[in-house]
CSV table of C-alpha atoms and ligand atoms in Angstrom, one decimal:
chain,number,residue,atom,x,y,z
A,18,MET,CA,100.3,126.6,101.4
A,19,GLN,CA,103.7,127.2,102.9
A,20,ASP,CA,105.1,129.4,100.3
A,21,GLY,CA,103.2,131.8,98.0
A,22,ASN,CA,99.6,132.4,99.0
A,23,GLN,CA,98.7,132.7,95.3
A,24,ILE,CA,99.1,128.9,94.7
A,25,HIS,CA,95.8,127.1,94.9
A,26,ALA,CA,95.3,123.8,96.6
A,27,GLY,CA,95.7,120.5,94.8
A,28,PHE,CA,93.6,117.3,95.5
A,29,SER,CA,92.0,117.3,98.9
A,30,ASP,CA,91.9,113.5,98.9
A,31,PRO,CA,94.8,112.5,96.5
A,32,VAL,CA,94.4,108.7,96.6
A,33,PHE,CA,90.7,108.5,95.7
A,34,GLN,CA,90.5,111.6,93.6
A,35,SER,CA,93.4,110.6,91.3
A,36,GLN,CA,92.0,107.0,91.1
A,37,GLY,CA,88.6,108.4,90.0
A,38,ALA,CA,90.2,110.8,87.5
A,39,PHE,CA,92.4,108.1,86.2
A,40,ARG,CA,89.4,105.8,85.4
A,41,ALA,CA,87.8,108.6,83.4
A,42,LEU,CA,91.1,109.1,81.5
A,43,LEU,CA,91.3,105.3,80.9
A,44,ALA,CA,87.7,105.3,79.7
A,45,ALA,CA,88.4,108.3,77.4
A,46,LEU,CA,91.4,106.8,75.7
A,47,SER,CA,89.8,103.3,75.6
A,48,GLU,CA,86.7,104.7,73.8
A,49,PRO,CA,88.0,107.6,71.6
A,50,GLY,CA,85.5,110.3,70.9
A,51,LEU,CA,83.4,109.7,74.0
A,52,ALA,CA,83.4,112.7,76.3
A,53,CYS,CA,84.0,111.6,79.9
A,54,ASP,CA,83.6,113.6,83.0
A,55,ILE,CA,86.8,113.7,85.1
A,56,GLY,CA,84.6,113.5,88.1
A,57,VAL,CA,86.8,115.6,90.4
A,58,SER,CA,87.1,119.3,90.9
A,59,VAL,CA,90.0,121.4,92.2
A,60,GLU,CA,90.6,125.1,92.4
A,61,THR,CA,92.1,125.6,89.0
A,62,PRO,CA,94.8,128.2,88.3
A,63,VAL,CA,94.0,130.7,85.6
A,64,GLY,CA,94.6,129.4,82.1
A,65,LEU,CA,93.9,125.7,82.8
A,66,GLU,CA,90.7,123.9,82.1
A,67,PRO,CA,89.5,122.1,85.2
A,68,ALA,CA,90.0,118.7,83.5
A,69,THR,CA,93.5,119.8,82.4
A,70,ALA,CA,94.4,120.5,86.0
A,71,VAL,CA,93.0,117.2,87.2
A,72,THR,CA,94.6,115.2,84.5
A,73,LEU,CA,98.1,116.6,85.3
A,74,LEU,CA,97.7,116.2,89.1
A,75,THR,CA,96.7,112.6,88.4
A,76,LEU,CA,99.5,111.7,85.9
A,77,ALA,CA,102.3,114.1,86.1
A,78,ASP,CA,105.4,114.1,88.4
A,79,TYR,CA,109.2,114.6,88.4
A,80,GLU,CA,109.4,111.9,85.7
A,81,THR,CA,107.2,113.7,83.2
A,82,PRO,CA,108.3,117.1,81.8
A,83,ILE,CA,105.4,119.3,80.9
A,84,TRP,CA,105.2,121.9,78.0
A,85,LEU,CA,103.0,124.9,78.5
A,86,PRO,CA,102.5,128.0,76.4
A,87,ALA,CA,104.9,130.6,77.7
A,88,ALA,CA,102.1,132.8,79.3
A,89,LEU,CA,101.0,129.8,81.3
A,90,ARG,CA,104.4,128.6,82.1
A,91,ASP,CA,105.5,131.9,83.6
A,92,GLY,CA,102.3,132.5,85.4
A,93,PRO,CA,100.2,130.9,88.2
A,94,ALA,CA,99.5,127.7,86.2
A,95,GLY,CA,103.3,126.9,85.9
A,96,ALA,CA,103.8,127.7,89.6
A,97,TRP,CA,100.9,125.4,90.4
A,98,LEU,CA,102.2,122.5,88.4
A,99,ARG,CA,105.7,122.9,89.8
A,100,PHE,CA,104.4,122.9,93.3
A,101,HIS,CA,101.9,120.1,93.1
A,102,CYS,CA,103.4,117.7,90.5
A,103,GLY,CA,107.1,118.5,91.0
A,104,ALA,CA,107.2,118.5,87.2
A,105,ALA,CA,109.9,120.2,85.1
A,106,LEU,CA,108.5,122.8,82.7
A,107,VAL,CA,110.3,122.6,79.4
A,108,GLU,CA,110.5,125.0,76.5
A,109,ASP,CA,111.3,122.4,73.9
A,110,PRO,CA,108.0,120.7,72.9
A,111,SER,CA,109.8,117.6,71.7
A,112,ARG,CA,111.0,116.8,75.2
A,113,ALA,CA,107.5,116.9,76.8
A,114,ALA,CA,105.7,113.9,78.3
A,115,PHE,CA,102.6,116.1,78.6
A,116,ALA,CA,101.7,119.3,76.8
A,117,VAL,CA,98.9,121.8,77.1
A,118,ILE,CA,97.9,123.7,74.1
A,119,ASP,CA,95.0,126.1,73.2
A,120,GLY,CA,92.9,124.6,70.4
A,121,THR,CA,92.3,127.9,68.8
A,122,VAL,CA,96.0,129.0,68.6
A,123,PRO,CA,97.9,128.0,65.4
A,124,GLU,CA,101.2,127.0,67.1
A,125,PRO,CA,102.8,124.8,68.1
A,126,LYS,CA,101.7,122.1,65.6
A,127,LEU,CA,101.1,118.6,66.8
A,128,SER,CA,104.2,117.6,64.9
A,129,ALA,CA,106.3,119.8,67.2
A,130,PHE,CA,105.8,117.2,70.0
A,131,ASN,CA,107.4,113.9,70.5
A,132,ALA,CA,105.9,111.0,68.4
A,133,GLY,CA,108.0,108.2,70.1
A,134,ASP,CA,110.4,106.1,68.1
A,135,ASP,CA,109.7,102.8,66.4
A,136,GLN,CA,111.1,100.7,69.2
A,137,PHE,CA,109.5,102.8,71.9
A,138,PRO,CA,106.4,104.3,70.5
A,139,ASP,CA,105.1,104.7,74.1
A,140,ARG,CA,107.7,107.5,74.6
A,141,SER,CA,105.5,110.0,73.0
A,142,THR,CA,103.8,113.3,74.2
A,143,THR,CA,100.3,113.3,75.5
A,144,VAL,CA,98.8,116.5,74.3
A,145,LEU,CA,95.8,118.2,76.2
A,146,VAL,CA,94.1,120.4,73.8
A,147,GLN,CA,92.0,123.0,75.6
A,148,CYS,CA,88.8,123.5,73.6
A,149,ALA,CA,86.0,126.2,73.7
A,150,GLY,CA,83.6,123.2,73.7
A,151,LEU,CA,83.3,119.5,73.0
A,152,ALA,CA,79.9,119.7,71.3
A,153,GLY,CA,78.2,121.9,68.8
A,154,GLY,CA,81.0,122.4,66.3
A,155,GLU,CA,81.4,120.8,62.9
A,156,ALA,CA,81.0,117.1,63.0
A,157,VAL,CA,84.0,114.8,62.5
A,158,VAL,CA,83.5,111.1,62.1
A,159,LEU,CA,86.0,108.7,63.7
A,160,GLU,CA,86.8,104.9,63.5
A,161,GLY,CA,89.4,102.7,65.1
A,162,PRO,CA,90.1,100.7,68.3
A,163,GLY,CA,87.7,101.5,71.0
A,164,ILE,CA,84.9,102.5,68.6
A,165,ALA,CA,82.1,100.1,67.7
A,166,GLY,CA,81.6,101.1,64.0
A,167,ARG,CA,81.9,104.8,63.8
A,168,ARG,CA,81.6,107.7,66.3
A,169,SER,CA,80.8,111.4,65.5
A,170,ILE,CA,82.3,114.3,67.6
A,171,ALA,CA,81.9,118.0,67.2
A,172,PRO,CA,84.4,120.1,69.3
A,173,THR,CA,84.2,123.7,68.6
A,174,ASP,CA,86.6,126.5,67.4
A,175,LEU,CA,89.6,124.3,66.7
A,176,ARG,CA,92.3,125.9,64.6
A,177,ALA,CA,92.3,125.8,60.9
A,178,GLY,CA,94.0,122.6,59.6
A,179,PHE,CA,93.6,120.9,63.1
A,180,TRP,CA,91.9,117.7,61.5
A,181,ALA,CA,94.6,117.5,58.9
A,182,GLU,CA,97.2,117.5,61.7
A,183,ILE,CA,95.3,114.6,63.3
A,184,GLU,CA,95.2,112.7,60.0
A,185,ASP,CA,99.1,113.3,59.6
A,186,ASN,CA,99.5,112.0,63.2
A,187,ALA,CA,97.3,108.9,62.7
A,188,ALA,CA,99.4,108.1,59.5
A,189,LEU,CA,102.5,107.8,61.8
A,190,TYR,CA,100.9,104.9,63.6
A,191,PRO,CA,102.1,103.1,65.6
A,192,LEU,CA,104.0,106.3,66.4
A,193,GLY,CA,102.3,109.6,67.1
A,194,VAL,CA,101.1,111.8,69.9
A,195,ASP,CA,97.9,111.0,71.9
A,196,LEU,CA,95.4,113.8,72.5
A,197,LEU,CA,92.9,114.5,75.1
A,198,LEU,CA,90.5,117.3,74.1
A,199,VAL,CA,89.4,119.1,77.3
A,200,HIS,CA,86.7,121.5,78.2
A,201,ASP,CA,85.6,122.3,81.7
A,202,SER,CA,85.4,119.0,83.5
A,203,GLN,CA,85.1,116.9,80.3
A,204,VAL,CA,87.8,115.0,78.5
A,205,LEU,CA,87.6,113.3,75.2
A,206,GLY,CA,90.4,110.9,74.0
A,207,LEU,CA,91.9,110.9,70.5
A,208,PRO,CA,94.7,108.5,70.6
A,209,ARG,CA,97.0,108.0,67.7
A,210,SER,CA,95.1,104.8,66.7
A,211,THR,CA,92.0,106.8,65.8
A,212,GLN,CA,91.3,107.4,62.1
A,213,ILE,CA,89.4,110.4,60.8
A,214,VAL,CA,86.8,109.1,58.3
A,215,GLU,CA,85.2,112.3,57.3
A,216,THR,CA,85.0,116.0,58.4
A,217,ARG,CA,82.2,118.3,57.5
B,27,MET,CA,103.9,82.1,101.3
B,28,THR,CA,100.4,83.3,101.3
B,29,VAL,CA,98.9,86.7,101.6
B,30,HIS,CA,97.2,85.6,104.8
B,31,GLN,CA,100.6,85.1,106.5
B,32,SER,CA,102.3,88.1,105.0
B,33,ILE,CA,99.7,90.7,105.8
B,34,SER,CA,98.6,90.5,109.5
B,35,ASP,CA,95.6,92.5,110.6
B,36,GLU,CA,97.7,94.6,112.9
B,37,ALA,CA,100.0,95.5,110.0
B,38,LYS,CA,97.2,96.7,107.8
B,39,PRO,CA,97.1,100.4,108.6
B,40,ALA,CA,100.7,100.8,107.5
B,41,TYR,CA,99.7,99.9,103.9
B,42,ASN,CA,98.8,102.3,101.2
B,43,TYR,CA,95.3,102.0,99.6
B,44,ALA,CA,95.6,98.9,97.2
B,45,TYR,CA,99.2,98.4,98.5
B,46,LEU,CA,101.1,100.5,96.0
B,47,ASP,CA,102.3,104.0,96.7
B,48,GLU,CA,100.9,106.9,94.7
B,49,GLN,CA,104.2,107.4,92.7
B,50,THR,CA,104.1,103.8,91.6
B,51,LYS,CA,100.4,104.0,90.7
B,52,ARG,CA,101.1,107.1,88.5
B,53,MET,CA,103.9,105.3,86.7
B,54,ILE,CA,101.6,102.2,86.1
B,55,ARG,CA,98.7,104.4,85.0
B,56,ARG,CA,100.8,106.3,82.5
B,57,ALA,CA,101.9,102.9,81.0
B,58,LEU,CA,98.3,101.8,80.8
B,59,LEU,CA,97.3,104.8,79.0
B,60,LYS,CA,100.0,104.4,76.4
B,61,ALA,CA,99.2,100.8,76.2
B,62,VAL,CA,95.6,101.5,75.4
B,63,ALA,CA,96.7,104.0,72.7
B,64,ILE,CA,99.0,101.4,71.1
B,65,PRO,CA,96.9,98.2,71.2
B,66,GLY,CA,99.1,95.0,71.5
B,67,TYR,CA,102.4,97.0,72.0
B,68,GLN,CA,104.3,96.0,75.2
B,69,VAL,CA,104.9,99.1,77.3
B,70,PRO,CA,108.0,98.7,79.7
B,71,PHE,CA,107.2,99.7,83.3
B,72,GLY,CA,109.1,99.8,86.6
B,73,SER,CA,107.5,96.7,88.2
B,74,ARG,CA,107.5,96.6,92.0
B,75,GLU,CA,108.0,93.8,94.5
B,76,MET,CA,104.7,92.6,95.8
B,77,PRO,CA,104.0,90.7,99.0
B,78,LEU,CA,103.2,87.5,97.1
B,79,ALA,CA,105.5,84.8,95.8
B,80,ARG,CA,106.8,85.0,92.2
B,81,GLY,CA,104.5,83.3,89.8
B,82,TRP,CA,101.5,84.6,91.7
B,83,GLY,CA,100.6,87.1,89.0
B,84,THR,CA,102.3,90.2,90.4
B,85,GLY,CA,102.0,91.9,87.0
B,86,GLY,CA,98.2,91.5,87.0
B,87,ILE,CA,98.0,92.4,90.7
B,88,GLN,CA,99.9,95.7,90.1
B,89,VAL,CA,97.6,96.5,87.2
B,90,THR,CA,94.5,95.9,89.4
B,91,ALA,CA,96.0,97.9,92.2
B,92,ALA,CA,96.6,100.9,89.9
B,93,ILE,CA,93.0,101.0,88.7
B,94,ILE,CA,90.8,99.7,91.5
B,95,GLY,CA,88.6,102.1,93.4
B,96,PRO,CA,85.6,102.2,95.8
B,97,ASP,CA,83.1,101.9,93.0
B,98,ASP,CA,84.6,98.6,91.7
B,99,THR,CA,83.5,94.9,92.3
B,100,LEU,CA,86.4,92.5,91.8
B,101,LYS,CA,86.3,88.9,90.5
B,102,VAL,CA,89.4,86.8,90.5
B,103,ILE,CA,89.8,83.5,88.7
B,104,ASP,CA,92.5,81.0,88.3
B,105,GLN,CA,92.1,78.2,85.7
B,106,GLY,CA,88.5,79.2,85.5
B,107,ALA,CA,87.8,78.8,89.2
B,108,ASP,CA,87.1,81.4,91.9
B,109,ASP,CA,88.0,79.1,94.7
B,110,THR,CA,91.6,78.0,94.0
B,111,THR,CA,94.4,79.1,96.4
B,112,ASN,CA,95.8,81.7,94.0
B,113,ALA,CA,92.4,83.3,93.3
B,114,VAL,CA,91.5,83.2,97.0
B,115,SER,CA,94.8,84.9,98.0
B,116,ILE,CA,94.5,87.6,95.4
B,117,ARG,CA,90.9,88.4,96.3
B,118,ARG,CA,91.8,88.5,100.0
B,119,PHE,CA,94.8,90.8,99.1
B,120,PHE,CA,92.4,93.4,97.7
B,121,GLU,CA,89.8,92.9,100.3
B,122,ARG,CA,92.4,93.8,102.9
B,123,THR,CA,94.4,96.5,101.2
B,124,ALA,CA,91.6,98.2,99.2
B,125,ASP,CA,88.5,97.1,101.2
B,126,ALA,CA,87.3,95.7,97.8
B,127,ARG,CA,83.9,94.4,97.2
B,128,THR,CA,84.3,91.0,95.6
B,129,THR,CA,82.1,88.6,93.6
B,130,GLU,CA,82.2,85.3,91.9
B,131,ALA,CA,79.5,86.4,89.4
B,132,THR,CA,81.0,87.5,86.1
B,133,ASP,CA,78.2,89.9,85.2
B,134,GLU,CA,78.5,91.7,88.6
B,135,ALA,CA,82.2,92.3,88.3
B,136,THR,CA,83.7,95.6,87.1
B,137,ILE,CA,87.2,94.2,87.2
B,138,ILE,CA,88.0,90.5,86.5
B,139,GLN,CA,91.6,89.6,87.2
B,140,THR,CA,92.4,86.2,85.6
B,141,ARG,CA,95.0,83.6,85.0
B,142,HIS,CA,94.4,81.0,82.3
B,143,ARG,CA,90.8,81.7,81.3
B,144,ILE,CA,88.3,84.2,80.0
B,145,PRO,CA,84.9,83.6,81.5
B,146,GLU,CA,82.2,81.9,79.4
B,147,ALA,CA,79.6,84.5,80.1
B,148,PRO,CA,79.9,87.3,77.6
B,149,LEU,CA,81.8,90.3,78.8
B,150,LYS,CA,80.1,93.6,78.8
B,151,ALA,CA,81.0,97.3,78.1
B,152,GLY,CA,82.5,98.9,81.2
B,153,GLN,CA,84.0,95.7,82.4
B,154,ILE,CA,87.9,95.4,82.6
B,155,MET,CA,89.8,92.1,82.2
B,156,VAL,CA,93.2,92.1,83.9
B,157,TYR,CA,95.3,89.2,82.7
B,158,GLN,CA,98.2,87.8,84.7
B,159,VAL,CA,101.1,87.2,82.2
B,160,PRO,CA,104.2,85.1,82.8
B,161,GLN,CA,105.8,85.7,79.4
B,162,PRO,CA,104.5,88.8,77.4
B,163,GLU,CA,106.8,88.3,74.4
B,164,PRO,CA,105.1,86.0,71.8
B,165,LEU,CA,108.5,85.9,69.8
B,166,ARG,CA,110.6,84.9,72.8
B,167,LYS,CA,110.8,81.1,71.8
B,168,LEU,CA,112.0,82.2,68.4
B,169,GLU,CA,114.4,84.9,69.5
B,170,PRO,CA,115.8,85.0,73.1
B,171,HIS,CA,117.2,88.6,72.9
B,172,GLU,CA,115.0,91.4,73.9
B,173,ALA,CA,116.9,93.8,71.6
B,174,GLU,CA,116.1,91.7,68.6
B,175,THR,CA,112.3,91.0,69.4
B,176,ARG,CA,111.9,94.7,70.0
B,177,LYS,CA,113.2,95.4,66.5
B,178,MET,CA,111.0,92.7,65.1
B,179,HIS,CA,108.0,94.4,66.6
B,180,ALA,CA,109.2,97.9,65.6
B,181,TRP,CA,109.4,96.9,61.9
B,182,ALA,CA,106.5,94.3,62.1
B,183,GLU,CA,108.9,91.5,61.0
B,184,TYR,CA,106.7,88.7,61.8
B,185,GLY,CA,107.7,86.3,59.0
B,186,LEU,CA,109.6,84.0,61.4
B,187,MET,CA,106.5,83.5,63.5
B,188,GLN,CA,104.6,82.5,60.4
B,189,VAL,CA,107.3,80.1,59.3
B,190,LYS,CA,107.3,78.5,62.8
B,191,LEU,CA,103.5,78.1,62.7
B,192,TYR,CA,103.6,76.7,59.2
B,193,GLU,CA,106.4,74.2,60.1
B,194,ASN,CA,104.1,73.0,62.8
B,195,ILE,CA,101.4,72.4,60.2
B,196,ALA,CA,103.7,70.6,57.9
B,197,ARG,CA,104.8,68.3,60.7
B,198,PHE,CA,101.7,67.6,62.6
B,199,GLY,CA,98.9,68.6,60.1
B,200,GLU,CA,97.8,71.4,62.4
B,201,VAL,CA,99.2,74.1,64.6
B,202,THR,CA,99.8,72.3,67.8
B,203,THR,CA,99.9,75.3,70.1
B,204,THR,CA,96.9,75.1,72.4
B,205,TYR,CA,97.7,77.8,75.1
B,206,ASP,CA,98.9,81.3,74.5
B,207,TYR,CA,98.2,81.1,70.9
B,208,PRO,CA,99.6,84.2,69.2
B,209,VAL,CA,97.2,87.0,68.0
B,210,MET,CA,97.6,90.0,65.7
B,211,VAL,CA,96.1,93.1,67.4
B,212,ASN,CA,94.6,96.0,65.3
B,213,GLY,CA,96.5,94.6,62.3
B,214,ARG,CA,99.9,95.7,63.7
B,215,TYR,CA,101.3,94.0,66.7
B,216,VAL,CA,101.6,90.2,67.3
B,217,MET,CA,100.6,89.7,71.0
B,218,ALA,CA,100.7,86.9,73.5
B,219,PRO,CA,97.2,86.6,74.9
B,220,SER,CA,98.7,85.0,78.1
B,221,PRO,CA,98.3,81.3,78.7
B,222,ILE,CA,94.6,81.1,78.0
B,223,PRO,CA,93.4,78.1,75.9
B,224,LYS,CA,93.1,79.1,72.2
B,225,PHE,CA,89.4,78.2,72.8
B,226,ASP,CA,89.2,81.7,74.5
B,227,ASN,CA,91.0,83.7,71.7
B,228,PRO,CA,87.9,84.4,69.8
B,229,LYS,CA,86.4,86.1,72.9
B,230,MET,CA,89.1,88.8,72.6
B,231,GLN,CA,88.0,89.8,69.0
B,232,MET,CA,85.9,93.0,69.1
B,233,SER,CA,85.2,92.4,72.8
B,234,PRO,CA,83.1,95.2,74.4
B,235,ALA,CA,85.3,95.0,77.5
B,236,LEU,CA,88.7,96.7,78.0
B,237,GLN,CA,91.5,94.1,78.3
B,238,LEU,CA,94.7,94.9,80.3
B,239,PHE,CA,97.8,92.6,80.6
B,240,GLY,CA,100.4,92.8,83.3
B,241,ALA,CA,103.7,90.9,83.3
B,242,GLY,CA,105.5,91.5,86.7
B,243,ARG,CA,108.7,89.7,86.2
B,244,GLU,CA,109.2,90.8,82.6
B,245,LYS,CA,108.0,94.3,83.5
B,246,ARG,CA,105.6,94.9,80.6
B,247,ILE,CA,102.0,96.2,80.4
B,248,TYR,CA,99.9,95.9,77.3
B,249,ALA,CA,96.3,96.3,76.4
B,250,VAL,CA,93.4,95.7,74.0
B,251,PRO,CA,90.8,98.5,74.0
B,252,PRO,CA,87.1,97.5,73.4
B,253,HIS,CA,86.0,96.8,69.9
B,254,THR,CA,89.5,96.0,68.7
B,255,SER,CA,90.5,93.5,66.0
B,256,VAL,CA,92.3,90.5,67.6
B,257,ARG,CA,93.0,87.8,65.1
B,258,SER,CA,94.6,84.5,65.8
B,259,LEU,CA,97.4,83.9,63.4
B,260,ASP,CA,96.5,81.3,60.8
B,261,PHE,CA,96.8,80.4,57.1
B,262,GLU,CA,94.2,80.4,54.2
B,263,ASP,CA,94.6,76.6,53.8
B,264,HIS,CA,94.7,76.0,57.6
B,265,PRO,CA,92.3,78.4,59.3
B,266,PHE,CA,92.4,78.9,63.0
B,267,ARG,CA,90.2,76.4,64.9
B,268,ILE,CA,89.3,76.2,68.6
B,269,GLN,CA,89.3,73.0,70.7
B,270,SER,CA,86.1,71.0,70.8
B,271,TRP,CA,84.9,68.0,72.8
B,272,GLU,CA,83.0,65.0,71.9
B,273,GLN,CA,80.6,65.2,74.9
B,274,PRO,CA,79.1,68.1,76.8
B,275,CYS,CA,79.9,69.1,80.4
B,276,ALA,CA,79.0,66.1,82.7
B,277,LEU,CA,77.6,68.4,85.4
B,278,CYS,CA,75.6,71.1,83.5
B,279,GLY,CA,75.3,69.7,80.0
B,280,ALA,CA,76.9,72.7,78.4
B,281,ALA,CA,78.1,71.9,74.8
B,282,ASP,CA,79.8,75.2,74.2
B,283,SER,CA,82.1,75.7,77.1
B,284,TYR,CA,85.8,74.9,77.8
B,285,LEU,CA,86.0,71.5,79.5
B,286,ASP,CA,88.6,70.1,82.0
B,287,GLU,CA,89.1,66.4,82.5
B,288,VAL,CA,88.6,65.5,86.2
B,289,VAL,CA,89.4,62.3,88.0
B,290,ILE,CA,86.5,61.2,90.0
B,291,ASP,CA,87.6,58.1,91.8
B,292,ASP,CA,90.6,55.9,92.5
B,293,GLN,CA,89.5,53.5,89.8
B,294,GLY,CA,90.5,55.8,87.1
B,295,GLY,CA,87.0,57.2,86.5
B,296,ARG,CA,87.0,60.5,84.7
B,297,MET,CA,84.5,63.1,83.5
B,298,PHE,CA,84.6,66.3,81.5
B,299,VAL,CA,83.4,69.4,83.2
B,300,CYS,CA,83.3,73.2,82.6
B,301,SER,CA,86.6,74.8,83.8
B,302,ASP,CA,84.5,78.0,84.4
B,303,SER,CA,83.1,76.9,87.8
B,304,HIS,CA,80.8,79.9,88.1
B,305,HIS,CA,79.4,79.3,84.7
B,306,CYS,CA,78.7,75.6,85.5
B,307,GLU,CA,77.1,76.4,88.8
B,308,THR,CA,74.9,79.1,87.2
B,309,ARG,CA,73.8,76.7,84.7
B,310,ARG,CA,73.0,74.0,87.2
B,311,ALA,CA,71.1,76.5,89.4
B,312,GLN,CA,69.0,77.2,86.2
B,313,GLY,CA,68.1,73.6,86.1
B,314,HIS,CA,70.6,72.4,83.4
B,315,ARG,CA,71.8,68.8,84.2
B,316,GLY,CA,74.6,66.8,82.8
B,317,THR,CA,74.7,63.1,82.7
B,318,MET,CA,76.9,62.6,85.7
B,319,LEU,CA,75.4,65.4,88.0
B,320,GLY,CA,73.4,62.8,90.1
B,321,ASP,CA,76.4,60.7,90.7
B,322,ALA,CA,78.7,63.6,91.4
B,323,THR,CA,76.2,65.1,93.9
B,324,ALA,CA,75.8,61.7,95.6
B,325,SER,CA,79.5,61.2,96.1
B,326,GLY,CA,80.0,64.7,97.4
B,327,LEU,CA,82.1,65.9,94.4
B,328,VAL,CA,79.5,68.7,93.8
B,329,GLU,CA,77.6,70.5,96.5
B,330,ALA,CA,73.9,69.8,96.4
B,331,LYS,CA,72.2,73.1,95.7
B,332,SER,CA,68.5,73.6,95.4
C,416,ZN,ZN1,79.3,72.7,83.3
């Protein structure tokens, strides 16, 4: 590192590590509810799950503004993303192409991010929800594209009303944000096309 | 121009893995993820010039280049065959730029790049189909302006499409479109399946494979995730029907595959054979014989294989 010895390294082999990580992300969003291992590890700045860091290294750059909670934005995580991705860190959630939120924290709501518009629904925020775990919580049953029949997931410790927010987001279809639930090296996709069938 | 001429061996080290630079791959990858999240919706992307002539499927090639990695095995087909000039050139392109492992066997491939066909062998979970798309807009013949078709998709105004199909039925007694027959994806977007025969449309419905579509000239990417509803547009009184043939494949006897008419001599002799050459060869290797296999082998039209 030329500047700032507190900034951790990024990919050691960017071409192949980003390719491998992308395929995990493609699998996660193609088959919602299926936890996929991102398959790559990097030295992660404090506050980012390993899969969050790898996802942003893989997908973010100067064309994709990132929203982070203020504590992360102003700390090592923000510096690391500016350095490795060249991404702008924005304060306004509705301007973000990517966002990282803590699944236990009540704000910001998913509705604060960009849901796209009816002619360009692709211009929506992809929200990475950092979770305490992707299994062992209360079961939620999903259906929709990418799911043969139904699929049950059980991420842990999500904020009160989280699934209602997901239902509201799905109701905007084909608009809406797309979610990646992340924990450790795992990533689980919840695109806007996924419907919540039941929560227990 | 062929890939063979445009990429000399000496020049090879100057190219990025899979040709594209990392910034371009990131941009295409972001478009692919949004495409998967909105099945059937056309995502605009910044298409790059590729070292292949226009019309060679540069959209499909860019999609494959953005997804392929060392763990993949690539199959490339054109009109159902692995050995046409186009398919060979694209396969060679990825062998040279990505050191790709390639195959002609459908069930061994992790990525199948295609123009004009979906293989006859059922696709499997984990496989990715990459379609080369010349015209991604299913409404373009009805409405030449992009600004208008975009609004039609935005508001799901597909009445004009239905009217056009119904006029076809009124005039000809059936929908005469046989290729690129429009489909409704996930009950929301009308999508062009690319110029595959309508025979292949039902293979898209609830397929276990991920299907990605790239249109280079038109700069659009779209996708159908696995297990997604893909319905060919039709009417209650005129249900969608696929093509059928009166006789089976003359070489392998298959009665359920898509057949091409082939001229076999200069006296106007013809036979109908599987367009999916690998499927036909596989069946013959299993001992299936069509009525003209003997003649075709004797005259050198088909390689004798034991
Ligand atoms: Zn045959």
